[in-house]
Amino acid sequence: MLLLAEALGPLDVPAAAAGPFALLLALIAILPLAAGHWWHPNRNKLIVAAAVGLPVAIFLLTQPNGTGHLLHAVEEYVSFIILLGALYVIAGGIVVTGDIAARPVVNTAFLATGAVLASLIGTTGASMVLIRPVLRTNCERKNTRHLPIFFIFIVSNCGGLLTPLGDPPLFLGFLKGVDFFWTLRLWPQWLFANGLLLLTFLVWDKIAYRAEKAGDIRRDEKQIQRLKVHGLRLNGPLLLGVIAAVLAKKYMPVFPACELAMVALLLVSLWKTPRDHREMNKFAWGPILEVAVLFAGIFVAMVPALALLHKHGAGLGVTEPWQFFWITGLLSSGLDNAPTYITMGELATVVANVNGFPDLMTATPSVLTAISCGAVFMGANTYIGNGPNFMIKAIAEESGYKMPSFFGYMVYAALVLLPIFMGVTAISFL
C-alpha cells in the first residue's frame, strides 16, 4: 500500500488532530439512531460533514506538507465517488421484471447470482438490480422476514470480496496501490462465507416454505411471469467500460483521465436508457448523494488520523492476522467499512515497514487478506456497516416486508454470521 509519508513528505500533527475523524464516525453511527428524522435529509448530513471536515481542511493548509496531503485526499475522493456513481447510475438502468415461483431453490439461486454480481458491479449495483425482483417474486408468501436479511448478508456485503469494484473499501485499497487482481486470491474466503450463507438460507427458507398456507402457495404459482432483463444491451457494455477504465488506472495513473471516461459512460447511460427503466427500478439519487456527502467529510478528516497512525501505529501491539480481521470487522460493524479499511491498512503497513518490508503484500499478505475480509464481511453485522444495508431495509419496508429493528437485525447477524466468521478465522488467520 502507498505510504503517504513517502509519497508526500511527513505530516506532523498533534494527537488532537485525530479527534474530528473519530467525531465524524461517531456521529455517522449515532445520529441515525438518536435523531433519525433530522438525519434523514442529505442536507443535514452535508451540514455535519462540512462542520467537521472544513476546520480540518483549514488546519491542513497551515501545516508543512499539509496542502499536498489534502489535495491527495481530494483526488482519491473524486476517484472514489465517480466510480461508485458510475456503477450506481449504470446498474440503475438495468431492470429485471417478472414473477416466478417463490420456491427455496429459486430464492437461493437469486442470492447466489447476487453474490457473483456484487463483485462485478458492486454491492450497491447488484442490490439495485436484484432486490425488487426478489421481493416481488416472494410477495405472495407470508414467512419471508428472513429474505431481505439474507439479501443484505450476501448481496449487499459478503459477495463483494473478489474485485475492487465489489465494495468501497477494496476500491480505496486499489487507489492506495493494491493490485486490481490481487483480490481474486480471496476466492477461498469468498466461497466459504457465501457458500455457508447460501446453505443456511436454503435450509431456513425450506422450513419457512413448508409453513406457508396452501392458499398462499397456490396464489404464488398462479402469478408466474417470465423473468426479463431490460436495459442490459446498453448498460452491460457500459459497465464493462467502467471496469476497463478502472484497470487503465494501473497503466495511466494520471488524474483525471480514467475518471473522465467513467463520467462519460455514466452520461451515456442517463441519456440513452429509457426513462421507464429507471422508474421501474424506482431509481433515486438520494443514496449516492448520501455517500458523496458523508465521504467528502471522511476523506478530509481522516488525513491527520492516518498521519498519526503512520507515526505511532507500530506501538499499538496489533500484529497478527486474526487481530486485524476482528478489529477491522468490529469497527466496520459500527462505523463505515471504507474508512475502517484505510485506517487498519495504514496500521498494517506501518507494522510491515518497521519489520523491514517495503509494503504489506511483500511482508504478510495474510494481514491484507484479513483486513479485506473483515471490512467486507462484517459490514453486514449492522444496518450502518455498509452503504446498501439501509437502502435494502427501506426498499423492503416500502414493499410491505417487516424488517427487524436496529438491534433485532444485530441478533440475526450474531446468530448467522458470527459462527461463519469464526470459521473464516480458523481456516485463514490462525
Coordinates of C-alpha atoms in Angstrom, one line a residue:
M1 CA 0.0 0.0 0.0
L2 CA 1.1 3.6 -0.7
L3 CA 2.7 5.3 2.3
L4 CA 1.5 8.9 2.5
A5 CA 4.6 10.0 4.3
E6 CA 6.8 8.6 1.5
A7 CA 4.7 9.9 -1.3
L8 CA 4.1 13.4 0.0
G9 CA 6.5 14.0 2.8
P10 CA 5.8 13.6 6.5
L11 CA 2.8 15.3 8.1
D12 CA 3.5 16.0 11.8
V13 CA 0.2 16.8 13.7
P14 CA -0.8 16.7 17.4
A15 CA -2.8 13.8 18.7
A16 CA -5.9 16.0 19.0
A17 CA -6.0 16.3 15.2
A18 CA -7.5 12.8 15.0
G19 CA -10.4 14.0 17.1
P20 CA -12.6 15.3 14.2
F21 CA -12.2 11.9 12.3
A22 CA -13.4 10.0 15.4
L23 CA -16.1 12.5 16.0
L24 CA -17.4 12.2 12.4
L25 CA -17.5 8.4 12.5
A26 CA -19.3 8.5 15.9
L27 CA -21.9 10.9 14.5
I28 CA -22.5 8.7 11.5
A29 CA -23.1 5.8 13.8
I30 CA -25.2 7.6 16.5
L31 CA -27.3 10.1 14.7
P32 CA -29.4 7.6 12.6
L33 CA -30.4 6.1 15.9
A34 CA -30.7 9.2 18.1
A35 CA -32.1 11.7 15.6
G36 CA -33.2 9.6 12.7
H37 CA -35.8 12.1 11.4
W38 CA -33.4 15.0 11.4
W39 CA -30.6 12.9 10.0
H40 CA -32.6 11.6 7.0
P41 CA -32.3 14.6 4.7
N42 CA -28.9 14.7 2.9
R43 CA -28.8 18.5 3.6
N44 CA -28.3 17.7 7.3
K45 CA -25.6 15.1 6.5
L46 CA -23.9 17.8 4.5
I47 CA -24.0 20.2 7.5
V48 CA -22.4 17.6 9.7
A49 CA -19.7 16.6 7.2
A50 CA -18.9 20.3 6.5
A51 CA -18.9 21.2 10.2
V52 CA -16.3 18.5 10.9
G53 CA -14.3 18.5 7.6
L54 CA -13.9 22.2 6.8
P55 CA -11.9 23.0 10.0
V56 CA -9.6 20.1 9.3
A57 CA -9.1 21.3 5.8
I58 CA -8.2 24.8 7.0
F59 CA -5.9 23.3 9.6
L60 CA -4.1 21.2 7.0
L61 CA -3.5 24.2 4.8
T62 CA -1.5 25.8 7.6
Q63 CA 0.8 22.7 8.2
P64 CA 4.1 21.8 6.4
N65 CA 3.2 19.3 3.7
G66 CA -0.5 19.6 4.7
T67 CA -1.6 21.1 1.4
G68 CA -0.2 18.2 -0.5
H69 CA -1.9 15.6 1.8
L70 CA -5.2 17.5 1.5
L71 CA -5.0 17.6 -2.3
H72 CA -4.1 13.9 -2.4
A73 CA -7.2 13.1 -0.3
V74 CA -9.4 15.2 -2.6
E75 CA -8.1 13.4 -5.6
E76 CA -8.8 10.0 -4.0
Y77 CA -12.3 11.1 -3.0
V78 CA -13.1 12.2 -6.6
S79 CA -11.9 8.9 -8.0
F80 CA -13.8 7.0 -5.3
I81 CA -17.1 8.8 -5.8
I82 CA -17.0 8.8 -9.6
L83 CA -16.6 5.0 -9.6
L84 CA -19.5 4.5 -7.2
G85 CA -21.6 7.0 -9.0
A86 CA -20.9 5.3 -12.4
L87 CA -21.7 1.8 -11.1
Y88 CA -24.9 3.1 -9.3
V89 CA -26.2 5.0 -12.3
I90 CA -25.4 2.4 -14.9
A91 CA -26.7 -0.5 -12.8
G92 CA -29.8 1.5 -12.1
G93 CA -30.6 1.4 -15.8
I94 CA -30.9 -2.4 -15.8
V95 CA -34.2 -3.7 -14.6
V96 CA -35.4 -7.2 -14.1
T97 CA -39.2 -7.8 -14.5
G98 CA -41.3 -10.8 -14.0
D99 CA -42.5 -13.0 -11.1
I100 CA -41.5 -16.7 -10.8
A101 CA -42.4 -19.3 -8.2
A102 CA -41.0 -18.3 -4.8
R103 CA -39.5 -21.7 -4.0
P104 CA -36.4 -22.0 -1.8
V105 CA -34.2 -23.2 -4.6
V106 CA -35.3 -20.2 -6.7
N107 CA -34.6 -17.8 -3.9
T108 CA -31.2 -19.4 -3.3
A109 CA -30.4 -19.0 -7.0
F110 CA -31.3 -15.3 -6.8
L111 CA -28.9 -14.8 -3.9
A112 CA -26.1 -16.8 -5.5
T113 CA -26.4 -14.7 -8.6
G114 CA -26.3 -11.6 -6.5
A115 CA -23.1 -12.9 -4.7
V116 CA -21.4 -13.1 -8.1
L117 CA -22.8 -9.8 -9.4
A118 CA -21.7 -8.0 -6.3
S119 CA -18.0 -8.5 -7.2
L120 CA -18.6 -7.4 -10.8
I121 CA -20.9 -4.3 -10.5
G122 CA -20.5 -3.6 -6.8
T123 CA -22.7 -4.4 -3.8
T124 CA -24.8 -1.3 -4.4
G125 CA -25.2 -2.1 -8.1
A126 CA -26.1 -5.7 -7.5
S127 CA -28.5 -4.8 -4.8
M128 CA -30.2 -2.2 -7.0
V129 CA -30.7 -4.8 -9.8
L130 CA -31.9 -7.7 -7.8
I131 CA -33.8 -6.6 -4.7
R132 CA -37.1 -5.7 -6.3
P133 CA -37.4 -8.9 -8.4
V134 CA -36.6 -10.9 -5.3
L135 CA -39.2 -9.1 -3.2
R136 CA -41.8 -9.2 -6.0
T137 CA -41.3 -12.9 -6.5
N138 CA -42.0 -13.6 -2.8
C139 CA -44.8 -11.1 -2.2
E140 CA -47.5 -13.8 -2.1
R141 CA -45.7 -15.7 0.7
K142 CA -46.0 -14.7 4.3
N143 CA -43.0 -16.3 6.1
T144 CA -40.3 -14.2 4.4
R145 CA -38.9 -11.9 7.0
H146 CA -35.6 -13.6 6.7
L147 CA -35.3 -13.0 3.0
P148 CA -34.2 -9.3 2.9
I149 CA -31.9 -10.0 5.9
F150 CA -30.0 -12.7 4.0
F151 CA -30.0 -10.5 0.9
I152 CA -28.1 -7.9 2.9
F153 CA -25.7 -10.5 4.3
I154 CA -24.9 -11.9 0.8
V155 CA -25.6 -9.5 -2.0
S156 CA -25.1 -6.2 -0.1
N157 CA -21.9 -7.3 1.6
C158 CA -20.2 -10.7 1.5
G159 CA -20.5 -11.2 -2.2
G160 CA -18.4 -8.1 -3.0
L161 CA -15.0 -9.5 -2.0
L162 CA -13.4 -10.5 -5.3
T163 CA -12.7 -7.2 -7.0
P164 CA -12.1 -3.6 -6.1
L165 CA -15.4 -2.9 -7.9
G166 CA -17.2 -5.0 -5.3
D167 CA -17.1 -2.9 -2.2
P168 CA -15.9 0.6 -1.5
P169 CA -13.1 -0.4 0.9
L170 CA -11.5 -2.6 -1.7
F171 CA -11.5 0.2 -4.2
L172 CA -9.9 2.5 -1.7
G173 CA -7.2 -0.2 -1.4
F174 CA -6.8 -0.2 -5.1
L175 CA -6.3 3.6 -5.0
K176 CA -3.7 3.1 -2.3
G177 CA -1.7 0.7 -4.5
V178 CA -3.2 -2.8 -4.1
D179 CA -3.2 -4.6 -7.5
F180 CA -6.6 -4.8 -9.1
F181 CA -6.4 -8.6 -9.5
W182 CA -5.0 -9.2 -6.0
T183 CA -8.5 -9.6 -4.5
L184 CA -9.2 -12.6 -6.8
R185 CA -7.0 -14.7 -4.5
L186 CA -9.6 -14.2 -1.8
W187 CA -11.9 -16.7 -3.5
P188 CA -11.5 -19.4 -0.8
Q189 CA -12.8 -16.9 1.9
W190 CA -15.5 -15.7 -0.5
L191 CA -16.6 -19.3 -1.3
F192 CA -16.5 -20.4 2.3
A193 CA -18.6 -17.5 3.7
N194 CA -21.1 -17.2 0.8
G195 CA -21.4 -21.0 0.5
L196 CA -22.3 -21.3 4.2
L197 CA -24.7 -18.4 4.0
L198 CA -26.5 -19.8 0.9
L199 CA -26.7 -23.2 2.6
T200 CA -28.1 -21.7 5.8
F201 CA -30.6 -19.7 3.8
L202 CA -31.7 -22.7 1.8
V203 CA -32.4 -24.7 4.9
W204 CA -34.1 -21.7 6.6
D205 CA -36.3 -20.9 3.5
K206 CA -37.3 -24.6 3.1
I207 CA -38.6 -24.6 6.7
A208 CA -40.4 -21.3 6.1
Y209 CA -41.9 -22.5 2.8
R210 CA -43.3 -25.6 4.5
A211 CA -45.1 -23.3 7.0
E212 CA -46.8 -21.3 4.3
K213 CA -50.6 -21.7 3.9
A214 CA -51.7 -23.7 0.9
G215 CA -53.7 -20.8 -0.4
D216 CA -50.6 -18.5 -0.5
I217 CA -48.6 -21.1 -2.4
R218 CA -51.4 -21.5 -5.0
R219 CA -51.7 -17.8 -5.4
D220 CA -47.9 -17.6 -5.8
E221 CA -47.9 -20.3 -8.5
K222 CA -50.7 -18.5 -10.4
Q223 CA -48.8 -15.2 -10.6
I224 CA -46.0 -16.7 -12.8
Q225 CA -44.5 -14.2 -15.3
R226 CA -41.3 -15.0 -17.1
L227 CA -38.3 -13.0 -16.0
K228 CA -37.0 -10.4 -18.4
V229 CA -33.9 -8.2 -18.2
H230 CA -34.3 -4.7 -19.7
G231 CA -31.5 -2.3 -20.4
L232 CA -28.7 -4.8 -20.4
R233 CA -27.8 -4.4 -24.1
L234 CA -26.9 -0.7 -23.5
N235 CA -25.8 -0.7 -19.9
G236 CA -23.9 -4.1 -19.9
P237 CA -21.2 -2.7 -22.2
L238 CA -21.1 0.5 -20.2
L239 CA -20.4 -1.5 -17.1
L240 CA -17.6 -3.3 -18.9
G241 CA -16.3 0.2 -19.9
V242 CA -16.2 1.2 -16.2
I243 CA -14.2 -2.0 -15.4
A244 CA -11.8 -1.1 -18.3
A245 CA -11.4 2.4 -17.0
V246 CA -10.5 1.2 -13.5
L247 CA -8.0 -1.3 -15.0
A248 CA -6.5 1.5 -17.0
K249 CA -5.6 3.5 -13.9
K250 CA -2.8 1.0 -13.3
Y251 CA -1.2 1.9 -16.6
M252 CA -2.4 5.5 -17.0
P253 CA -2.5 6.8 -13.4
V254 CA -2.6 10.4 -14.4
F255 CA -5.6 12.0 -12.8
P256 CA -8.3 12.6 -14.1
A257 CA -8.2 10.7 -17.5
C258 CA -9.9 7.5 -16.3
E259 CA -12.4 9.4 -14.1
L260 CA -13.5 11.4 -17.1
A261 CA -14.0 8.2 -19.1
M262 CA -16.3 6.9 -16.3
V263 CA -18.2 10.2 -16.2
A264 CA -18.8 9.9 -20.0
L265 CA -20.1 6.3 -19.6
L266 CA -22.4 7.5 -16.8
L267 CA -23.8 10.3 -19.0
V268 CA -24.4 7.9 -21.9
S269 CA -26.4 5.7 -19.6
L270 CA -28.5 8.6 -18.4
W271 CA -29.0 9.8 -22.0
K272 CA -29.8 6.5 -23.7
T273 CA -31.6 4.4 -21.1
P274 CA -35.4 4.7 -21.4
R275 CA -36.9 6.6 -18.6
D276 CA -39.3 3.9 -17.7
H277 CA -36.5 1.5 -16.9
R278 CA -35.3 3.7 -14.1
E279 CA -38.9 4.3 -13.0
M280 CA -39.5 0.6 -12.7
N281 CA -36.3 0.4 -10.6
K282 CA -37.5 3.3 -8.6
F283 CA -34.1 4.8 -9.2
A284 CA -33.3 7.8 -6.9
W285 CA -30.3 10.0 -6.4
G286 CA -30.6 10.1 -2.7
P287 CA -28.4 7.0 -1.8
I288 CA -25.4 8.0 -3.9
L289 CA -25.7 11.7 -2.8
E290 CA -25.6 10.5 0.8
V291 CA -22.4 8.6 0.2
A292 CA -20.9 11.6 -1.6
V293 CA -21.7 14.0 1.2
L294 CA -20.5 11.8 4.0
F295 CA -17.3 10.7 2.4
A296 CA -16.4 14.2 1.5
G297 CA -16.0 14.8 5.2
I298 CA -14.5 11.4 5.9
F299 CA -11.7 11.8 3.3
V300 CA -10.6 15.1 4.7
A301 CA -11.0 14.3 8.4
M302 CA -9.0 11.1 8.2
V303 CA -5.8 12.7 6.8
P304 CA -4.5 13.7 10.2
A305 CA -5.6 10.4 11.7
L306 CA -3.7 8.4 9.1
A307 CA -0.6 10.6 9.7
L308 CA -0.7 9.8 13.4
L309 CA -1.3 6.2 12.7
H310 CA 1.7 6.1 10.4
K311 CA 3.8 7.7 13.2
H312 CA 2.6 5.7 16.2
G313 CA 0.9 2.6 14.8
A314 CA 3.8 0.2 15.4
G315 CA 3.4 0.6 19.1
L316 CA -0.2 -0.5 19.3
G317 CA 0.6 -4.2 19.6
V318 CA -1.7 -5.3 16.7
T319 CA 0.4 -7.7 14.6
E320 CA -1.4 -11.0 14.0
P321 CA -3.8 -11.6 11.0
W322 CA -6.7 -12.7 13.3
Q323 CA -6.4 -9.4 15.2
F324 CA -6.6 -7.4 12.0
F325 CA -9.6 -9.4 10.9
W326 CA -11.6 -9.0 14.0
I327 CA -10.6 -5.4 14.8
T328 CA -11.3 -4.3 11.2
G329 CA -14.6 -6.2 11.2
L330 CA -15.9 -5.0 14.5
L331 CA -15.1 -1.4 13.6
S332 CA -16.7 -1.9 10.3
S333 CA -19.9 -3.1 12.0
G334 CA -20.4 0.2 13.9
L335 CA -18.7 2.6 11.6
D336 CA -18.5 2.6 7.8
N337 CA -16.3 -0.1 6.4
A338 CA -14.4 2.0 3.9
P339 CA -12.6 4.4 6.3
T340 CA -12.1 1.5 8.6
Y341 CA -10.2 -0.4 5.9
I342 CA -8.0 2.5 5.2
T343 CA -7.2 3.1 8.9
M344 CA -6.3 -0.6 9.5
G345 CA -4.5 -0.8 6.2
E346 CA -2.3 2.1 7.2
L347 CA -1.6 0.4 10.6
A348 CA -0.6 -2.8 9.0
T349 CA 1.6 -1.0 6.5
V350 CA 3.4 0.7 9.4
V351 CA 3.9 -2.6 11.1
A352 CA 5.3 -4.2 7.9
N353 CA 7.6 -1.2 7.4
V354 CA 9.0 -1.4 10.9
N355 CA 9.8 -5.0 10.3
G356 CA 11.9 -4.1 7.2
F357 CA 9.3 -4.8 4.5
P358 CA 8.5 -2.2 1.8
D359 CA 4.8 -3.0 1.7
L360 CA 2.1 -5.2 3.1
M361 CA 1.9 -7.7 0.2
T362 CA 5.6 -8.4 0.5
A363 CA 5.5 -8.8 4.2
T364 CA 2.4 -10.7 5.2
P365 CA -0.3 -10.9 2.6
S366 CA -2.5 -12.7 5.1
V367 CA -2.8 -9.4 7.0
L368 CA -4.1 -7.6 3.9
T369 CA -6.4 -10.6 3.4
A370 CA -7.6 -10.3 7.0
I371 CA -8.3 -6.6 6.6
S372 CA -10.1 -7.0 3.3
C373 CA -12.3 -9.9 4.6
G374 CA -13.0 -8.1 7.9
A375 CA -14.1 -4.9 6.2
V376 CA -16.3 -6.6 3.5
F377 CA -17.8 -9.4 5.6
M378 CA -18.5 -7.6 8.8
G379 CA -20.1 -4.6 7.2
A380 CA -23.1 -7.0 7.2
N381 CA -23.2 -7.0 11.1
T382 CA -25.4 -3.9 11.4
Y383 CA -27.6 -1.7 9.2
I384 CA -24.9 1.0 9.3
G385 CA -21.9 -1.2 8.4
N386 CA -22.2 -0.7 4.6
G387 CA -24.0 1.7 2.4
P388 CA -26.6 -0.7 0.7
N389 CA -27.8 -2.1 4.0
F390 CA -30.1 0.7 4.9
M391 CA -31.2 1.1 1.3
I392 CA -32.4 -2.6 1.3
K393 CA -34.1 -2.1 4.6
A394 CA -36.0 0.9 3.2
I395 CA -37.0 -0.8 -0.1
A396 CA -38.1 -4.0 1.7
E397 CA -40.3 -2.0 4.1
E398 CA -41.7 0.1 1.2
S399 CA -42.7 -3.3 -0.4
G400 CA -44.5 -4.5 2.7
Y401 CA -41.9 -6.6 4.3
K402 CA -41.5 -6.2 8.1
M403 CA -37.8 -5.6 8.9
P404 CA -36.3 -6.0 12.3
S405 CA -35.2 -3.1 14.4
F406 CA -31.5 -2.0 14.5
F407 CA -30.8 -4.3 17.4
G408 CA -33.1 -7.0 16.2
Y409 CA -31.1 -7.1 13.0
M410 CA -27.9 -7.5 15.0
V411 CA -29.4 -10.6 16.7
Y412 CA -29.9 -12.2 13.3
A413 CA -26.3 -11.2 12.4
A414 CA -24.9 -12.6 15.6
L415 CA -26.7 -16.0 15.1
V416 CA -25.9 -16.4 11.4
L417 CA -22.7 -14.5 10.7
L418 CA -20.5 -14.8 13.8
P419 CA -20.2 -18.6 13.6
I420 CA -19.2 -18.2 9.9
F421 CA -16.6 -15.5 10.8
M422 CA -15.2 -17.8 13.4
G423 CA -14.8 -20.4 10.7
V424 CA -13.1 -17.9 8.4
T425 CA -10.7 -17.1 11.3
A426 CA -9.9 -20.8 11.9
I427 CA -9.1 -21.7 8.3
S428 CA -7.4 -18.5 7.2
F429 CA -5.9 -16.4 10.1
L430 CA -4.7 -18.8 12.8

